[in-house]
Amino acid sequence: MIDISALKFDQNGLLPVVVQDSLTGQVLMLAYMNKEALELTIQTGYMHYFSRSRNKIWRKGETSGNVQKLKSLFLDCDGDTLLAIVEQTGAACHTGNKACFFTALEGDKKKVTTDIIFELMKTINDRKQNKVEGSYTCYLFEKGLDKILKKIGEEATEVVIGAKNGQKEEIIYEVSDLVYHLSVLLAYFDLDWTDIFKSLEERSK
């Protein structure tokens, strides 16, 4: 249990909180807590913050439904910053992006690697709901489960062949194809890679 009295709140009674996704390790957002928001977070198991613009406490996802379930809470070495590891439902950012840090200013402009898989799932789910002329993904959904499973079998075989050939580029290419078709299968059953990450997390315990 955190000794709240030992925390170093700033002159406004606030602590910055870095929020990280428990499944992907992605930094989702930065927010602030006062003592009451921290106590509510610990008591309920869901993230509560203090809004500096509205001057009030709010529970993350209270209007959007994109709640954050607290998994772990860490204090930095100086006692003035918290790191919250959370199970994120939906997008963390009010813009609809998975995380708030999506504007590159300097250095490597590539997105967090795990973003790609979630963007892929977003596109696949959109194709599932909205037909797009010439879309291969739409074609797979139209043909149904048997076609999707057939393609997964074919792509898995291609991965095996690529591995037997010992060609790294070929392996990368074929595994990418397999991941795509597996993603279509997940979407077919209204599942997501988040469900797979949760399963892997449970197995690692």
CSV table of C-alpha atoms in Angstrom, one decimal:
chain,number,residue,atom,x,y,z
A,1,MET,CA,0.0,0.0,0.0
A,2,ILE,CA,1.4,3.4,-0.9
A,3,ASP,CA,2.1,5.7,1.9
A,4,ILE,CA,0.4,8.8,0.5
A,5,SER,CA,1.9,11.1,3.1
A,6,ALA,CA,5.4,10.3,1.8
A,7,LEU,CA,4.6,11.5,-1.7
A,8,LYS,CA,5.9,14.9,-2.9
A,9,PHE,CA,2.9,16.7,-4.3
A,10,ASP,CA,3.7,20.0,-6.0
A,11,GLN,CA,2.6,23.5,-4.8
A,12,ASN,CA,-0.9,22.8,-6.3
A,13,GLY,CA,-1.2,19.5,-4.6
A,14,LEU,CA,-0.6,17.5,-7.8
A,15,LEU,CA,1.5,14.6,-9.0
A,16,PRO,CA,2.2,13.9,-12.6
A,17,VAL,CA,1.2,10.3,-13.7
A,18,VAL,CA,2.8,8.5,-16.6
A,19,VAL,CA,0.3,5.9,-17.9
A,20,GLN,CA,1.6,2.8,-19.7
A,21,ASP,CA,-0.3,0.0,-21.4
A,22,SER,CA,0.2,-3.3,-19.5
A,23,LEU,CA,0.0,-5.4,-22.6
A,24,THR,CA,2.1,-3.5,-25.1
A,25,GLY,CA,4.3,-1.3,-22.9
A,26,GLN,CA,3.2,1.7,-24.9
A,27,VAL,CA,3.1,5.1,-23.1
A,28,LEU,CA,-0.5,6.1,-23.4
A,29,MET,CA,-0.8,9.5,-21.7
A,30,LEU,CA,0.4,11.9,-19.0
A,31,ALA,CA,-2.1,13.1,-16.4
A,32,TYR,CA,-2.2,14.5,-12.9
A,33,MET,CA,-3.5,13.3,-9.6
A,34,ASN,CA,-4.2,15.0,-6.3
A,35,LYS,CA,-4.5,13.0,-3.1
A,36,GLU,CA,-8.2,12.3,-3.5
A,37,ALA,CA,-7.8,11.1,-7.1
A,38,LEU,CA,-5.0,8.8,-6.0
A,39,GLU,CA,-7.1,7.4,-3.1
A,40,LEU,CA,-10.1,6.8,-5.5
A,41,THR,CA,-7.8,5.0,-7.9
A,42,ILE,CA,-6.5,2.7,-5.2
A,43,GLN,CA,-9.9,2.1,-3.7
A,44,THR,CA,-11.8,1.4,-7.0
A,45,GLY,CA,-9.0,-0.1,-9.1
A,46,TYR,CA,-9.8,2.3,-11.9
A,47,MET,CA,-7.8,5.4,-12.9
A,48,HIS,CA,-9.0,8.8,-11.5
A,49,TYR,CA,-7.2,12.0,-12.4
A,50,PHE,CA,-7.5,15.7,-11.5
A,51,SER,CA,-8.3,17.9,-14.4
A,52,ARG,CA,-6.4,21.2,-14.2
A,53,SER,CA,-8.6,22.9,-16.8
A,54,ARG,CA,-11.9,21.9,-15.2
A,55,ASN,CA,-10.5,22.0,-11.6
A,56,LYS,CA,-12.2,18.7,-10.7
A,57,ILE,CA,-11.5,15.0,-10.3
A,58,TRP,CA,-12.6,12.7,-13.2
A,59,ARG,CA,-12.6,9.0,-13.8
A,60,LYS,CA,-11.0,8.0,-17.0
A,61,GLY,CA,-13.6,6.8,-19.5
A,62,GLU,CA,-16.6,8.1,-17.5
A,63,THR,CA,-18.1,9.5,-20.7
A,64,SER,CA,-16.3,7.6,-23.5
A,65,GLY,CA,-16.3,4.2,-21.9
A,66,ASN,CA,-12.5,4.0,-22.5
A,67,VAL,CA,-11.7,3.1,-18.9
A,68,GLN,CA,-8.3,2.3,-17.5
A,69,LYS,CA,-8.1,-0.6,-15.0
A,70,LEU,CA,-5.2,-0.3,-12.7
A,71,LYS,CA,-2.7,-3.1,-12.8
A,72,SER,CA,0.3,-1.7,-11.0
A,73,LEU,CA,1.4,1.7,-9.5
A,74,PHE,CA,5.0,2.7,-9.1
A,75,LEU,CA,6.7,5.7,-7.5
A,76,ASP,CA,9.9,7.2,-9.0
A,77,CYS,CA,13.1,7.6,-7.0
A,78,ASP,CA,12.4,11.3,-6.1
A,79,GLY,CA,8.8,10.5,-4.9
A,80,ASP,CA,7.2,13.1,-7.1
A,81,THR,CA,6.0,11.1,-10.1
A,82,LEU,CA,3.9,8.0,-10.5
A,83,LEU,CA,3.9,5.3,-13.2
A,84,ALA,CA,0.6,3.6,-13.7
A,85,ILE,CA,0.4,0.3,-15.5
A,86,VAL,CA,-3.1,-0.1,-16.8
A,87,GLU,CA,-5.4,-2.3,-18.8
A,88,GLN,CA,-6.7,0.1,-21.4
A,89,THR,CA,-10.2,-0.2,-22.9
A,90,GLY,CA,-10.4,1.5,-26.4
A,91,ALA,CA,-8.3,4.6,-27.1
A,92,ALA,CA,-6.5,6.5,-24.3
A,93,CYS,CA,-6.5,9.8,-26.2
A,94,HIS,CA,-9.6,12.0,-26.7
A,95,THR,CA,-8.7,12.3,-30.4
A,96,GLY,CA,-9.4,8.6,-30.9
A,97,ASN,CA,-5.8,7.6,-31.1
A,98,LYS,CA,-4.5,4.7,-29.1
A,99,ALA,CA,-2.1,7.0,-27.2
A,100,CYS,CA,-1.7,10.8,-26.8
A,101,PHE,CA,1.9,10.7,-28.1
A,102,PHE,CA,1.3,10.5,-31.9
A,103,THR,CA,3.0,13.8,-33.1
A,104,ALA,CA,6.6,13.3,-34.0
A,105,LEU,CA,8.9,16.3,-33.4
A,106,GLU,CA,12.4,15.0,-33.6
A,107,GLY,CA,14.4,11.8,-34.1
A,108,ASP,CA,13.0,8.6,-35.4
A,109,LYS,CA,9.6,9.3,-36.8
A,110,LYS,CA,8.4,5.7,-36.7
A,111,LYS,CA,5.4,4.9,-34.5
A,112,VAL,CA,5.6,2.4,-31.7
A,113,THR,CA,5.8,-1.0,-33.3
A,114,THR,CA,2.8,-2.3,-31.5
A,115,ASP,CA,0.7,0.5,-33.0
A,116,ILE,CA,0.9,-1.2,-36.4
A,117,ILE,CA,-1.0,-4.3,-35.3
A,118,PHE,CA,-3.8,-2.2,-33.8
A,119,GLU,CA,-4.0,0.0,-36.9
A,120,LEU,CA,-4.2,-3.2,-39.0
A,121,MET,CA,-7.0,-4.5,-36.9
A,122,LYS,CA,-8.8,-1.2,-37.1
A,123,THR,CA,-8.6,-1.4,-40.9
A,124,ILE,CA,-9.7,-5.0,-41.0
A,125,ASN,CA,-12.7,-4.3,-38.8
A,126,ASP,CA,-13.7,-1.4,-41.0
A,127,ARG,CA,-13.6,-3.6,-44.0
A,128,LYS,CA,-15.7,-6.1,-42.2
A,129,GLN,CA,-18.4,-3.5,-41.6
A,130,ASN,CA,-18.0,-1.5,-44.8
A,131,LYS,CA,-17.6,-3.0,-48.3
A,132,VAL,CA,-14.8,-1.5,-50.4
A,133,GLU,CA,-14.7,-2.3,-54.0
A,134,GLY,CA,-11.5,-4.3,-54.8
A,135,SER,CA,-10.6,-4.9,-51.2
A,136,TYR,CA,-9.0,-8.3,-50.6
A,137,THR,CA,-10.1,-8.2,-46.9
A,138,CYS,CA,-13.7,-7.7,-48.0
A,139,TYR,CA,-13.3,-10.6,-50.4
A,140,LEU,CA,-12.2,-12.8,-47.5
A,141,PHE,CA,-15.1,-11.9,-45.3
A,142,GLU,CA,-17.5,-12.4,-48.2
A,143,LYS,CA,-16.2,-15.9,-48.9
A,144,GLY,CA,-16.4,-16.8,-45.2
A,145,LEU,CA,-14.6,-18.8,-42.6
A,146,ASP,CA,-13.5,-21.7,-44.8
A,147,LYS,CA,-11.7,-19.4,-47.2
A,148,ILE,CA,-10.0,-17.6,-44.3
A,149,LEU,CA,-8.9,-20.9,-42.8
A,150,LYS,CA,-7.6,-22.1,-46.2
A,151,LYS,CA,-5.5,-19.0,-46.6
A,152,ILE,CA,-4.1,-19.3,-43.0
A,153,GLY,CA,-3.1,-22.9,-43.9
A,154,GLU,CA,-1.4,-21.8,-47.1
A,155,GLU,CA,0.4,-18.9,-45.4
A,156,ALA,CA,1.6,-21.2,-42.5
A,157,THR,CA,3.0,-23.6,-45.1
A,158,GLU,CA,4.8,-20.7,-46.8
A,159,VAL,CA,6.4,-19.7,-43.5
A,160,VAL,CA,7.6,-23.3,-43.1
A,161,ILE,CA,9.1,-23.3,-46.6
A,162,GLY,CA,10.7,-19.9,-46.0
A,163,ALA,CA,12.3,-21.1,-42.8
A,164,LYS,CA,13.6,-24.3,-44.5
A,165,ASN,CA,15.1,-22.1,-47.2
A,166,GLY,CA,16.9,-20.1,-44.5
A,167,GLN,CA,16.1,-16.8,-46.1
A,168,LYS,CA,15.4,-14.1,-43.5
A,169,GLU,CA,13.7,-11.7,-45.9
A,170,GLU,CA,11.4,-14.5,-47.1
A,171,ILE,CA,10.6,-15.5,-43.5
A,172,ILE,CA,9.7,-11.9,-42.6
A,173,TYR,CA,7.5,-11.6,-45.7
A,174,GLU,CA,5.7,-14.8,-45.1
A,175,VAL,CA,5.2,-14.3,-41.4
A,176,SER,CA,3.7,-10.9,-42.2
A,177,ASP,CA,1.2,-12.5,-44.6
A,178,LEU,CA,0.3,-15.0,-41.9
A,179,VAL,CA,-0.2,-12.3,-39.2
A,180,TYR,CA,-2.5,-10.5,-41.6
A,181,HIS,CA,-4.6,-13.5,-42.2
A,182,LEU,CA,-4.7,-14.4,-38.5
A,183,SER,CA,-5.9,-10.9,-37.9
A,184,VAL,CA,-8.8,-11.4,-40.3
A,185,LEU,CA,-9.7,-14.6,-38.4
A,186,LEU,CA,-9.7,-12.7,-35.1
A,187,ALA,CA,-11.9,-10.0,-36.6
A,188,TYR,CA,-14.3,-12.7,-38.0
A,189,PHE,CA,-14.9,-13.9,-34.5
A,190,ASP,CA,-15.0,-10.3,-33.0
A,191,LEU,CA,-11.7,-10.9,-31.3
A,192,ASP,CA,-8.6,-8.7,-31.2
A,193,TRP,CA,-4.9,-9.0,-30.7
A,194,THR,CA,-5.5,-7.6,-27.2
A,195,ASP,CA,-7.2,-10.9,-26.4
A,196,ILE,CA,-4.1,-12.8,-27.5
A,197,PHE,CA,-1.8,-10.5,-25.5
A,198,LYS,CA,-3.9,-11.1,-22.4
A,199,SER,CA,-3.7,-14.8,-22.9
A,200,LEU,CA,0.1,-14.6,-23.3
A,201,GLU,CA,0.3,-12.4,-20.2
A,202,GLU,CA,-1.6,-15.0,-18.1
A,203,ARG,CA,0.6,-17.8,-19.4
A,204,SER,CA,3.7,-15.9,-18.3
A,205,LYS,CA,2.7,-15.8,-14.7
